[in-house]
Amino acid sequence: MRLFSKLILTFFILTLTLNVNAKMFKRVVHTIESTPKLNFNKNWTKISKSEEESLKELVKFLSTSKTGKRLLLKAQKKAASYGETISDIIKPGNGSLTDTTLIRKFSPSRPDQVVLESRSVVYLNRHLNVLNATLDLAHELTHYAFRKPFNPYKLNFSLPKFVESTVEGTGGEVDAYLIECKVLQELFPKDIHSQTNCSKVVDPETGKLSRSLGKKEFYKMGAYYKEFRDKMSKYQGDLEDASNENALFISSAYGLPYPMAAVQEYESIMSRVCENDKKRLALMKDRISRMPASESDLEQNDQHRLYARMSNSFKNRCSATLSQM
């Protein structure tokens, strides 16, 4: 149901695509008496005269769920902060994903100062039926509304933190899955135990969806457990929650359990980040070499200290990544 992010970095722009496409549970389509005119077996783009109108109908249906309504309000609030509406940030696509673009800006005169701006768009798979699309929409809006943007140019952007953020962080895979299950539970309560994997994250004592059980399921690595541990060791990190139990949730982007997929995504991100940092350092070194002789010793010393600081940061953040390349 979900795909992980695809990151393309140029000299000035970093594009992060968060694609979350793994089919997590079997969905059985029924009818809801309160909305008798909506055919849940029908392709969601065909329920009205256009894709745009169909999307409005789908959003309306999601709002009939108490959880869905709260989620939509949260997403609307975030969209409004960028001068946008729900209609602006949800688009039909060939897959369900949350696409976040990080725009990286810096001045050639101050390459040490990087400013990141982020914008997100939710794409909804136009090939799904109404029910599946509703659940996908709930999942992706959870990412959109709650996931916090990361900055891969900071020293504390580490592999363990990235995996944790991806899997169990606010708006991550566990949260999005639980929201999906909650919406399913509210719209189709009979299916939550008998027909779906949502039962795997339901506490048998309370009958409620459990975040701790969700974490346990998403950290199951199966045959990839040893490789995951080896990667963590190379990046001087560890995650105690990872286990070698059979993995239930698989990222269709990589065909791997989510923690292992996150490792590959991290390495892809950092390889591009480190390439960009090389260019920033080259710019600064060239600028220093071109400083006129009339420049004060103080100014020259400041530039050399700045270059040394950037160079050390580059080595600390990129040494492990470069050793893997």
Coordinates of C-alpha atoms in Angstrom, one line a residue:
M1 CA 0.0 0.0 0.0
R2 CA 2.8 2.3 0.7
L3 CA 6.0 3.2 -1.0
F4 CA 9.0 4.8 0.6
S5 CA 10.4 8.1 -0.5
K6 CA 12.3 8.5 -3.7
L7 CA 14.9 11.3 -3.3
I8 CA 16.4 13.3 -6.2
L9 CA 19.0 15.9 -5.2
T10 CA 20.4 18.5 -7.5
F11 CA 22.7 21.3 -6.6
F12 CA 20.0 23.5 -5.2
I13 CA 16.9 21.2 -4.9
L14 CA 16.3 18.1 -2.9
T15 CA 13.2 16.2 -3.8
L16 CA 11.9 13.6 -1.4
T17 CA 9.1 11.4 -2.6
L18 CA 7.4 9.4 0.2
N19 CA 5.7 6.6 -1.6
V20 CA 3.9 4.2 0.7
N21 CA 2.3 1.4 -1.4
A22 CA 2.4 -2.0 0.4
K23 CA -0.9 -3.8 0.6
M24 CA -1.2 -4.4 4.3
F25 CA -4.5 -6.1 4.6
K26 CA -7.2 -7.7 2.6
R27 CA -10.2 -5.5 2.3
V28 CA -13.7 -6.9 1.9
V29 CA -16.2 -4.6 0.2
H30 CA -19.7 -4.3 1.7
T31 CA -22.4 -1.6 1.6
I32 CA -23.2 1.1 4.2
E33 CA -26.9 1.8 4.7
S34 CA -26.3 5.5 5.4
T35 CA -24.9 6.0 1.9
P36 CA -26.9 3.6 -0.3
K37 CA -26.1 5.4 -3.6
L38 CA -22.3 4.8 -3.2
N39 CA -21.1 1.6 -4.9
F40 CA -18.0 0.6 -3.1
N41 CA -16.9 -1.9 -5.8
K42 CA -16.8 0.9 -8.3
N43 CA -13.6 2.7 -9.4
W44 CA -13.6 5.8 -7.3
T45 CA -12.8 8.1 -10.2
K46 CA -16.1 7.1 -11.8
I47 CA -18.5 8.0 -9.0
S48 CA -19.0 11.4 -10.3
K49 CA -18.8 13.3 -13.6
S50 CA -15.0 14.1 -13.3
E51 CA -12.0 13.0 -11.3
E52 CA -12.2 16.3 -9.4
E53 CA -15.8 15.8 -8.5
S54 CA -15.2 12.1 -7.6
L55 CA -12.4 13.2 -5.3
K56 CA -14.8 15.5 -3.5
E57 CA -17.3 12.6 -3.1
L58 CA -14.5 10.4 -1.7
V59 CA -13.4 13.1 0.8
K60 CA -17.0 13.4 1.8
F61 CA -17.3 9.7 2.4
L62 CA -14.1 9.7 4.5
S63 CA -15.6 12.4 6.6
T64 CA -18.4 10.1 7.6
S65 CA -15.8 8.3 9.8
K66 CA -15.2 10.2 13.1
T67 CA -11.5 9.5 12.7
G68 CA -11.6 10.5 9.0
K69 CA -13.3 13.8 9.8
R70 CA -10.6 14.7 12.4
L71 CA -7.9 13.8 10.0
L72 CA -9.4 15.9 7.3
L73 CA -9.6 18.9 9.6
K74 CA -6.0 18.5 10.5
A75 CA -4.9 18.2 6.9
Q76 CA -7.1 21.3 6.0
K77 CA -5.4 23.3 8.7
K78 CA -1.9 22.4 7.4
A79 CA -2.9 23.1 3.8
A80 CA -4.3 26.5 4.8
S81 CA -1.0 27.4 6.3
Y82 CA 0.5 27.3 2.8
G83 CA -2.5 29.1 1.3
E84 CA -3.9 25.8 -0.1
T85 CA -7.1 23.8 0.2
I86 CA -7.7 20.0 0.5
S87 CA -8.5 20.0 -3.3
D88 CA -5.0 21.6 -3.9
I89 CA -3.1 18.9 -2.0
I90 CA -4.9 15.7 -3.1
K91 CA -4.4 14.6 -6.7
P92 CA -5.2 11.4 -8.7
G93 CA -2.2 9.4 -9.6
N94 CA -1.0 6.0 -10.7
G95 CA -0.1 5.0 -7.1
S96 CA -1.0 6.2 -3.6
L97 CA 1.9 8.2 -2.2
T98 CA 2.7 11.4 -0.3
D99 CA 5.2 13.4 -2.3
T100 CA 7.2 15.9 -0.3
T101 CA 9.6 18.3 -2.0
L102 CA 12.4 19.8 0.1
I103 CA 13.8 22.9 -1.6
R104 CA 17.4 23.5 -0.5
K105 CA 18.7 27.1 -0.8
F106 CA 22.0 28.7 0.0
S107 CA 23.9 31.7 -1.2
P108 CA 27.3 31.1 -2.9
S109 CA 28.7 33.7 -0.6
R110 CA 27.5 31.8 2.5
P111 CA 27.4 28.1 1.5
D112 CA 27.4 27.1 5.2
Q113 CA 23.9 28.5 5.6
V114 CA 21.3 26.1 4.1
V115 CA 17.6 26.8 4.2
L116 CA 15.1 24.1 3.5
E117 CA 11.5 24.6 2.6
S118 CA 9.0 21.7 2.2
R119 CA 5.7 21.2 0.3
S120 CA 3.7 18.0 0.1
V121 CA 1.1 16.6 -2.3
V122 CA -1.0 13.5 -1.7
Y123 CA -1.5 11.3 -4.8
L124 CA -4.3 8.8 -4.7
N125 CA -4.2 5.7 -6.9
R126 CA -6.9 6.2 -9.6
H127 CA -7.2 2.5 -10.2
L128 CA -8.7 1.6 -6.8
N129 CA -12.3 1.0 -5.9
V130 CA -14.1 3.4 -3.5
L131 CA -13.3 1.5 -0.3
N132 CA -9.7 0.9 -1.0
A133 CA -9.2 4.4 -2.1
T134 CA -10.8 5.7 1.1
L135 CA -8.4 3.7 3.2
D136 CA -5.5 4.8 1.1
L137 CA -6.6 8.4 1.4
A138 CA -6.7 8.1 5.2
H139 CA -3.2 6.6 5.2
E140 CA -1.7 9.2 3.0
L141 CA -3.4 12.1 4.8
T142 CA -1.9 10.8 8.0
H143 CA 1.6 11.2 6.5
Y144 CA 0.7 14.6 5.1
A145 CA -0.9 16.0 8.3
F146 CA 1.5 14.6 10.9
R147 CA 4.8 13.6 9.5
K148 CA 7.6 16.1 10.4
P149 CA 10.1 17.0 7.7
F150 CA 13.7 15.9 8.2
N151 CA 16.9 17.8 7.4
P152 CA 19.5 15.4 6.0
Y153 CA 22.1 18.2 6.1
K154 CA 22.2 18.2 9.9
L155 CA 24.7 16.3 11.9
N156 CA 22.1 14.4 13.9
F157 CA 20.5 12.9 10.7
S158 CA 21.5 9.3 11.5
L159 CA 20.4 6.0 10.2
P160 CA 18.7 4.8 13.5
K161 CA 16.8 8.1 13.7
F162 CA 15.7 7.9 10.1
V163 CA 14.4 4.3 10.5
E164 CA 12.6 5.2 13.7
S165 CA 11.0 8.3 12.1
T166 CA 9.9 6.3 9.1
V167 CA 8.4 3.4 11.0
E168 CA 7.3 4.7 14.4
G169 CA 7.7 8.5 14.2
T170 CA 4.8 10.9 14.3
G171 CA 2.8 10.3 11.0
G172 CA 5.0 7.3 10.1
E173 CA 4.0 3.9 9.0
V174 CA 2.6 2.7 12.3
D175 CA 0.5 5.8 12.8
A176 CA -0.8 5.7 9.2
Y177 CA -1.7 2.0 9.5
L178 CA -3.5 2.4 12.8
I179 CA -5.5 5.3 11.3
E180 CA -6.4 3.2 8.4
C181 CA -7.5 0.4 10.6
K182 CA -9.5 2.9 12.8
V183 CA -11.3 4.2 9.7
L184 CA -12.0 0.6 8.6
Q185 CA -13.3 -0.2 12.1
E186 CA -15.6 2.8 12.0
L187 CA -17.0 2.2 8.5
F188 CA -16.9 -1.6 8.5
P189 CA -16.7 -2.9 12.1
K190 CA -17.4 -6.5 11.2
D191 CA -14.3 -6.8 9.0
I192 CA -11.8 -5.5 11.6
H193 CA -11.2 -9.0 13.2
S194 CA -12.3 -11.6 10.6
Q195 CA -11.0 -10.3 7.3
T196 CA -8.0 -8.1 7.8
N197 CA -4.5 -8.0 9.2
C198 CA -5.7 -5.2 11.4
S199 CA -6.5 -7.9 13.9
K200 CA -2.7 -8.2 14.4
V201 CA -2.6 -4.8 16.0
V202 CA -5.7 -5.2 18.2
D203 CA -5.1 -5.7 21.9
P204 CA -6.9 -9.0 22.8
E205 CA -7.6 -7.7 26.3
T206 CA -9.0 -4.3 25.5
G207 CA -10.2 -4.9 22.0
K208 CA -8.6 -1.6 21.0
L209 CA -6.0 -0.9 18.3
S210 CA -2.5 -1.0 19.9
R211 CA 0.4 1.2 18.9
S212 CA 2.9 -1.1 20.7
L213 CA 1.6 -4.1 18.7
G214 CA 1.9 -2.1 15.6
K215 CA 5.5 -1.3 16.3
K216 CA 6.2 -4.9 17.0
E217 CA 4.7 -6.0 13.7
F218 CA 6.5 -3.3 11.6
Y219 CA 9.9 -4.2 13.2
K220 CA 9.7 -7.8 12.2
M221 CA 12.6 -8.5 9.8
G222 CA 12.5 -12.2 9.1
A223 CA 15.4 -13.3 6.9
Y224 CA 16.7 -9.7 6.6
Y225 CA 17.4 -9.4 10.4
K226 CA 21.1 -10.1 10.2
E227 CA 21.7 -7.8 7.2
F228 CA 19.8 -5.1 9.0
R229 CA 21.9 -5.5 12.1
D230 CA 25.1 -5.4 10.0
K231 CA 24.0 -2.2 8.3
M232 CA 23.2 -0.6 11.7
S233 CA 26.6 -1.6 13.0
K234 CA 28.4 0.0 10.0
Y235 CA 26.5 3.3 10.8
Q236 CA 27.3 2.9 14.5
G237 CA 23.6 2.5 15.4
D238 CA 21.1 0.0 16.8
L239 CA 17.4 -0.6 17.1
E240 CA 16.4 -3.0 19.9
D241 CA 12.8 -3.4 18.6
A242 CA 14.0 -5.1 15.4
S243 CA 13.3 -8.9 15.5
N244 CA 13.9 -11.9 13.3
E245 CA 10.3 -12.9 13.4
N246 CA 8.5 -13.4 10.0
A247 CA 7.7 -10.0 8.5
L248 CA 4.1 -9.2 7.7
F249 CA 4.4 -5.7 6.4
I250 CA 6.5 -5.3 3.3
S251 CA 7.4 -2.2 1.3
S252 CA 6.4 -2.7 -2.3
A253 CA 9.0 -0.1 -3.3
Y254 CA 11.8 -2.4 -2.3
G255 CA 10.2 -5.7 -1.6
L256 CA 11.7 -5.5 1.9
P257 CA 10.5 -5.2 5.5
Y258 CA 10.0 -1.5 6.2
P259 CA 13.1 -1.1 8.5
M260 CA 15.4 -2.7 5.8
A261 CA 13.7 -0.6 3.1
A262 CA 14.4 2.5 5.2
V263 CA 18.1 1.6 5.4
Q264 CA 18.3 1.6 1.6
E265 CA 16.4 4.8 1.4
Y266 CA 18.7 6.4 3.9
E267 CA 21.8 5.4 1.9
S268 CA 20.2 6.8 -1.3
I269 CA 19.4 10.1 0.5
M270 CA 22.9 10.4 2.0
S271 CA 24.7 9.6 -1.2
R272 CA 23.1 12.6 -2.9
V273 CA 23.4 14.8 0.2
C274 CA 27.1 14.1 0.4
E275 CA 27.5 14.8 -3.3
N276 CA 25.9 18.2 -2.8
D277 CA 28.1 18.9 0.2
K278 CA 31.2 18.2 -1.9
K279 CA 30.0 20.8 -4.3
R280 CA 29.4 23.3 -1.5
L281 CA 32.9 22.7 -0.1
A282 CA 34.3 23.1 -3.6
L283 CA 32.5 26.4 -4.0
M284 CA 33.8 27.7 -0.7
K285 CA 37.4 26.6 -1.4
D286 CA 37.3 28.3 -4.8
R287 CA 35.9 31.5 -3.2
I288 CA 38.7 31.5 -0.6
S289 CA 41.3 31.0 -3.3
R290 CA 39.9 34.0 -5.1
M291 CA 39.9 36.4 -2.2
P292 CA 41.8 39.5 -3.1
A293 CA 45.0 40.3 -1.3
S294 CA 43.4 43.4 0.0
E295 CA 41.0 41.4 2.1
S296 CA 41.8 41.7 5.8
D297 CA 43.6 38.9 7.6
L298 CA 40.6 38.7 9.9
E299 CA 38.2 38.0 7.0
Q300 CA 40.5 35.4 5.5
N301 CA 40.9 33.7 8.9
D302 CA 37.1 33.6 9.3
Q303 CA 36.6 32.0 5.9
H304 CA 39.3 29.4 6.6
R305 CA 37.6 28.6 10.0
L306 CA 34.3 28.3 8.3
Y307 CA 35.6 26.0 5.6
A308 CA 37.3 23.8 8.3
R309 CA 34.0 23.6 10.2
M310 CA 32.1 22.6 7.1
S311 CA 34.7 20.1 6.1
N312 CA 34.6 18.4 9.5
S313 CA 30.8 18.3 9.4
F314 CA 31.0 16.7 6.0
K315 CA 33.4 14.0 7.2
N316 CA 31.4 13.3 10.3
R317 CA 28.1 12.9 8.4
C318 CA 29.4 11.3 5.2
S319 CA 32.3 9.0 6.2
A320 CA 30.0 6.0 6.8
T321 CA 28.1 6.7 3.6
L322 CA 31.2 7.2 1.5
S323 CA 32.6 3.9 2.8
Q324 CA 29.5 2.1 1.5
M325 CA 29.7 3.6 -2.0

